[in-house]
CSV table of C-alpha atoms in Angstrom, one decimal:
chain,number,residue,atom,x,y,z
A,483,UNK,CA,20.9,36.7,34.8
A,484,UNK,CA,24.9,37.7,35.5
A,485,UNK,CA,24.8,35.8,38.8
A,486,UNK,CA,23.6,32.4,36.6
A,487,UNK,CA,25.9,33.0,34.3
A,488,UNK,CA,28.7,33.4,36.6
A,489,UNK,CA,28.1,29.9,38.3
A,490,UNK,CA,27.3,28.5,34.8
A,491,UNK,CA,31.3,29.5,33.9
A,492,UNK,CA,32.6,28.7,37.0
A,493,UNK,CA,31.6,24.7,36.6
A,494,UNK,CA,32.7,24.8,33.4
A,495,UNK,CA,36.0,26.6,34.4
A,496,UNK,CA,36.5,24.0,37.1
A,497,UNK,CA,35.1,21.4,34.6
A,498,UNK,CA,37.8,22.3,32.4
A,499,UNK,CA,40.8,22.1,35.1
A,500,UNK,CA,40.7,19.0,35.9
A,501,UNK,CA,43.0,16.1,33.5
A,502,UNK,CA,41.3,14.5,30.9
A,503,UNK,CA,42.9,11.8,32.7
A,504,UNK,CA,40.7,12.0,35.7
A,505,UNK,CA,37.9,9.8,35.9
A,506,UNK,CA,34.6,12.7,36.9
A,507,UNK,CA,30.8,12.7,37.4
A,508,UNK,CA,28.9,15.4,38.5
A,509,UNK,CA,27.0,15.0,41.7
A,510,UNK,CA,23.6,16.2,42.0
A,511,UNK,CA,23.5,20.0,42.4
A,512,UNK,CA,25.5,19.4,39.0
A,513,UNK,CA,29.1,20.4,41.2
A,514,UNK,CA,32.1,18.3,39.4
A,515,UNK,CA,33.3,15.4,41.9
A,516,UNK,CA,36.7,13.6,40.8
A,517,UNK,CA,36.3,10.1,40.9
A,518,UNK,CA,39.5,8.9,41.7
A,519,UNK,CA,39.9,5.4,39.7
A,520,UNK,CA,43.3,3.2,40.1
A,521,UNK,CA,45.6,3.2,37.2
A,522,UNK,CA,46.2,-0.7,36.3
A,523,UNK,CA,49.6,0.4,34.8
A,524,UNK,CA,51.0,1.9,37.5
A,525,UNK,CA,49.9,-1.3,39.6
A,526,UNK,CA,51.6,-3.0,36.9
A,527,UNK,CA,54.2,-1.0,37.3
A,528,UNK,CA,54.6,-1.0,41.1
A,529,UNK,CA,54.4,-5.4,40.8
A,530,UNK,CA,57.3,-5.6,38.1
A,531,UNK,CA,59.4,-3.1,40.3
A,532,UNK,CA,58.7,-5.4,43.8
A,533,UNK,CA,59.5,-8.8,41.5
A,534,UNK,CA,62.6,-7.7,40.6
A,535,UNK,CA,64.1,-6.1,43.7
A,536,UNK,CA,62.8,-9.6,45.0
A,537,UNK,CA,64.7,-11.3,42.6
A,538,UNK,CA,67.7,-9.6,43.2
A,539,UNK,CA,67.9,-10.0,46.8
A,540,UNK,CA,67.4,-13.6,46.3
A,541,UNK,CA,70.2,-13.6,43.6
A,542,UNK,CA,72.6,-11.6,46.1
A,543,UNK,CA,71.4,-14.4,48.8
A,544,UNK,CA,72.8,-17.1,46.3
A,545,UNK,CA,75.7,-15.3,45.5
A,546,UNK,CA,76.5,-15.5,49.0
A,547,UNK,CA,75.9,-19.0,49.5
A,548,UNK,CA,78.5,-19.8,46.2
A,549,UNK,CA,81.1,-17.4,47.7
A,550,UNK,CA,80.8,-19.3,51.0
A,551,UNK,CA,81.3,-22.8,49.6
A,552,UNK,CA,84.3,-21.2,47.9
A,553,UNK,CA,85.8,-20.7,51.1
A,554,UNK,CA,85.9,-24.2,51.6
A,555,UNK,CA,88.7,-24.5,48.5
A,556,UNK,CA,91.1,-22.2,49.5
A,557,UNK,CA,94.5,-23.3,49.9
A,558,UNK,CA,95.5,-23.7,54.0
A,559,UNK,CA,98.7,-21.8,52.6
A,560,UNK,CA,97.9,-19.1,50.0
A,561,UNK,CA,94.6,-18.7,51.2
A,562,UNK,CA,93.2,-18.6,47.3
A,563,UNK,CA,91.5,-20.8,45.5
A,564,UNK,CA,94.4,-23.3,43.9
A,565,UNK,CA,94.3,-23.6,39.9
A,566,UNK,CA,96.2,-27.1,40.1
A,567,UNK,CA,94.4,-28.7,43.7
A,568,UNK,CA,95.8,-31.6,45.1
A,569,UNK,CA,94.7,-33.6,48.1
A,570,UNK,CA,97.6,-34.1,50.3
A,571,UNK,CA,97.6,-37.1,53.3
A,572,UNK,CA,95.7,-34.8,55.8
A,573,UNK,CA,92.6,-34.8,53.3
A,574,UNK,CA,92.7,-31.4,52.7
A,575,UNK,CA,93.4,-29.6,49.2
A,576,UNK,CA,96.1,-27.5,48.4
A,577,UNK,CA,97.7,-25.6,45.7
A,578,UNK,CA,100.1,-28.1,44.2
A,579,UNK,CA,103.4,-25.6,44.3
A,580,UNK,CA,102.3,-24.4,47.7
A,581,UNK,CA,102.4,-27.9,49.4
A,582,UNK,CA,104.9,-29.3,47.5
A,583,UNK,CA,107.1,-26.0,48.7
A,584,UNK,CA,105.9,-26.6,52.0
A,585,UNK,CA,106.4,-30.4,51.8
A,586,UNK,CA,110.4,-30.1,51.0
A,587,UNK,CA,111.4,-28.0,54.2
A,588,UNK,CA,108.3,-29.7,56.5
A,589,UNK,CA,107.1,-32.8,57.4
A,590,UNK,CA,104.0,-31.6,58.9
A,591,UNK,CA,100.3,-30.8,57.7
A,592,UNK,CA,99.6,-26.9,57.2
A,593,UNK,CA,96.3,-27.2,58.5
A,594,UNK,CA,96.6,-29.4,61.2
A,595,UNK,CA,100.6,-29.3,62.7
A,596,UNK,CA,100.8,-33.0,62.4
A,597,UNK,CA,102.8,-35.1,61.2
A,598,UNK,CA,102.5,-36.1,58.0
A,599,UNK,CA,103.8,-37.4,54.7
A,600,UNK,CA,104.7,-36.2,51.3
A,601,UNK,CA,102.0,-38.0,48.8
A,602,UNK,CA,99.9,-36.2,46.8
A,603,UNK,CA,96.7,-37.3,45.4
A,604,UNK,CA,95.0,-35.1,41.9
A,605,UNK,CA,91.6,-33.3,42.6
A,606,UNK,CA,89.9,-33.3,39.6
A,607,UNK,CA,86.8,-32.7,40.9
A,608,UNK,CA,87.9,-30.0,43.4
A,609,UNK,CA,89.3,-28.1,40.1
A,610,UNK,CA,86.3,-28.3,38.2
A,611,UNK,CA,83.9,-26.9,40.8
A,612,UNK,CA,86.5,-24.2,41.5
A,613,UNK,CA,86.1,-23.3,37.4
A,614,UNK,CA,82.2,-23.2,37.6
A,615,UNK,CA,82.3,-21.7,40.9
A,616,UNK,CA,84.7,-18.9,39.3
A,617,UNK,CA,83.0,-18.7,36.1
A,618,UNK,CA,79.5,-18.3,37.2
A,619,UNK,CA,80.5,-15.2,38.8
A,620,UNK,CA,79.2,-16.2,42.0
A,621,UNK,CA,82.7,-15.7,43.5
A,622,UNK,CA,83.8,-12.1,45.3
A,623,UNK,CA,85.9,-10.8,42.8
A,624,UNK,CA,89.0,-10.5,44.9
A,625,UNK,CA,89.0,-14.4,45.1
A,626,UNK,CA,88.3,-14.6,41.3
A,627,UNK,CA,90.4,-12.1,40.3
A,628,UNK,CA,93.5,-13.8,41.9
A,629,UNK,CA,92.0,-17.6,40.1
A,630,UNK,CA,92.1,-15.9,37.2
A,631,UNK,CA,96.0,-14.8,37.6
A,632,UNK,CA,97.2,-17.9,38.4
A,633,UNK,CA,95.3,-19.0,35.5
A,634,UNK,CA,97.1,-17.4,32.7
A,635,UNK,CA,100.5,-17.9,35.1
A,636,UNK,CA,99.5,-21.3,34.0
A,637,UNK,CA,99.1,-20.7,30.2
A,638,UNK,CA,102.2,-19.1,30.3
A,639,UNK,CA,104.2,-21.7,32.0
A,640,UNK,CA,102.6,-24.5,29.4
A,641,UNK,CA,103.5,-22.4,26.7
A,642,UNK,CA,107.3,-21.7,27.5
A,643,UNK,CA,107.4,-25.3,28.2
A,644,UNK,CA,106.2,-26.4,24.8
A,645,UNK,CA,108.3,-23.5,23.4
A,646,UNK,CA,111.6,-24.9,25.0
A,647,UNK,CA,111.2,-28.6,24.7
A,648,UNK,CA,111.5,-27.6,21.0
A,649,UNK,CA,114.7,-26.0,21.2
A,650,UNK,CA,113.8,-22.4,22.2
A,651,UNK,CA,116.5,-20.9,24.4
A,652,UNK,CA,114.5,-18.0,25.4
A,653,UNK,CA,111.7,-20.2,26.5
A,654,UNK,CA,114.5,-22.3,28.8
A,655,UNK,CA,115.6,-19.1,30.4
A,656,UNK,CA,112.0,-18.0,31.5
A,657,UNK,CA,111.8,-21.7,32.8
A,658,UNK,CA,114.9,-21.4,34.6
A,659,UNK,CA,114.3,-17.9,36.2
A,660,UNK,CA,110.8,-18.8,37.1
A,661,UNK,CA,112.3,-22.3,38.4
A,662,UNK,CA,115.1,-20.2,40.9
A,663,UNK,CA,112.6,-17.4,42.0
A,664,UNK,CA,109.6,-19.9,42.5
A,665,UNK,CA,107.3,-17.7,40.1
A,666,UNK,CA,104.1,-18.0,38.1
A,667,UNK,CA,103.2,-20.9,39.9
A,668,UNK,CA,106.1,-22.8,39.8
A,669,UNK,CA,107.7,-23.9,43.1
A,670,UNK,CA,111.6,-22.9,44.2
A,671,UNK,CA,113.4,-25.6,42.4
A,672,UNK,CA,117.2,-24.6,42.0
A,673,UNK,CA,117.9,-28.1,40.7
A,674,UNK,CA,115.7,-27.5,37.6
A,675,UNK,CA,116.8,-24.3,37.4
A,676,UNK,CA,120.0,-24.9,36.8
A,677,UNK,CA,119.6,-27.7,34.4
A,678,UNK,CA,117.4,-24.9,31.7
A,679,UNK,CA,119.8,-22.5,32.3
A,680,UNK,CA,122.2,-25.1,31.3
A,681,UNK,CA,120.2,-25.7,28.2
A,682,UNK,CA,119.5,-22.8,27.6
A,683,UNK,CA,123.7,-22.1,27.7
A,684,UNK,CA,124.5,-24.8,25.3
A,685,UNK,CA,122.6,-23.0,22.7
A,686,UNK,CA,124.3,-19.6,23.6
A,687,UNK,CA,121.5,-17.6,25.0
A,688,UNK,CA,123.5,-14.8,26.8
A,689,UNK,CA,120.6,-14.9,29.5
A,690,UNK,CA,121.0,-18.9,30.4
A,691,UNK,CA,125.1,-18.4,29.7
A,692,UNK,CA,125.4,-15.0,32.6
A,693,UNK,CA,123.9,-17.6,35.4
C-alpha cells in the first residue's frame, strides 16, 4: 500500500514541476513526458529581430553609397562640400571664394595644373543635391557638420549685408573685417574692405574710423 502510494506522489510531484507552460502527455506506464511544442511568438519574435538588423545593414549600405557620391562635390581646394558651387573652365566645381581666391594669384586649374581661365559658371544643380545629400543625413557628419557652418557663415554674411546697405555702420565694419581677413566665406578682398570701412568711417563708427 506505502510503496503505491509513494509512486502515486511521486508522478504527481513531478506532474506538478513541470510549467503550466509546457505542452505534456503521459506515456503509457502513465510516466509524464514533456512534449516540447514551438512557441509561435518567439518565432515571431526571432523574424522581426532578423528583418530589422537586415534593414539596417541595408540602410548603412545606402548610407554609404550617399556619402560616396558626396565625395564627388567636394571642393579640389577646401576639400568640403561648397555652399555656393561654381563650375570653373576645367569642368569641375568649386567653392566660389575658394577659386575665385585661387583664381586672383593663379592662372591655373587646382585640379588639373593647367592652364586655365578665370570664368565662372553657377551650379544650381550641384547646390541642390549637396542640400538633399546633407539633409537626408546620409552624409558622414564631419562633412555635414562643416556644410552646415558655412551655411550659417552665409546667413550671416546676407544679413550684415542687408543691415549695412541700410545705413548700419556696425554691419559695414563686420563686412569690412571679414572682407580683409577673407572670413565666413568671403574671399581676401582689401579693395572692398577698405571701401566699408570707409563707409562705415563716414558715419563715425570708431571700429571703421581706427583702420
Amino acid at each position: 500500500f506505502f510503496n503505491t502510494l509513494f509512486n502515486k506522489t511521486s508522478k504527481f510531484i513531478s506532474y506538478a514541476s513541470y510549467s503550466l507552460l509546457d505542452p505534456i502527455d503521459m506515456d503509457s506506464d502513465n510516466s509524464v513526458v514533456v512534449v516540447k511544442v514551438e512557441n509561435p511568438f518567439k518565432r515571431k519574435l526571432e523574424d522581426t529581430e532578423f528583418e530589422l538588423a537586415l534593414t539596417e545593414r541595408k540602410a548603412r549600405r545606402i548610407s554609404g553609397v550617399m556619402d560616396s557620391i558626396a565625395d564627388n562635390w567636394l571642393c579640389p581646394i577646401t576639400l568640403e562640400l561648397p555652399i555656393d558651387p561654381v563650375t570653373a573652365e576645367d569642368g569641375k566645381i568649386y567653392e566660389r571664394c575658394a577659386i575665385v581666391q585661387w583664381l586672383r594669384e593663379k592662372r591655373t586649374s587646382p585640379s588639373t595644373n593647367n592652364s586655365m581661365g578665370r570664368r565662372l559658371y553657377p551650379a544650381p544643380q550641384a547646390k541642390s543635391t549637396i542640400e538633399a545629400l546633407v539633409k537626408s543625413g546620409a552624409v558622414s557628419d564631419d562633412k555635414a557638420k562643416a556644410w552646415k557652418v558655412k551655411l550659417e557663415n552665409e546667413k550671416k554674411v546676407k544679413m550684415w549685408r542687408e543691415a549695412a546697405e541700410g545705413g548700419d555702420a556696425d554691419a559695414m565694419y563686420q563686412l569690412a573685417r571679414s572682407c580683409k581677413n577673407g572670413e565666413y566665406g568671403l574671399p581676401k578682398d582689401k579693395k572692398q574692405a577698405r571701401e566699408w570701412y570707409k563707409r562705415g568711417a563716414e558715419l563715425e563708427n570708431v571700429m571703421c574710423m581706427g583702420c
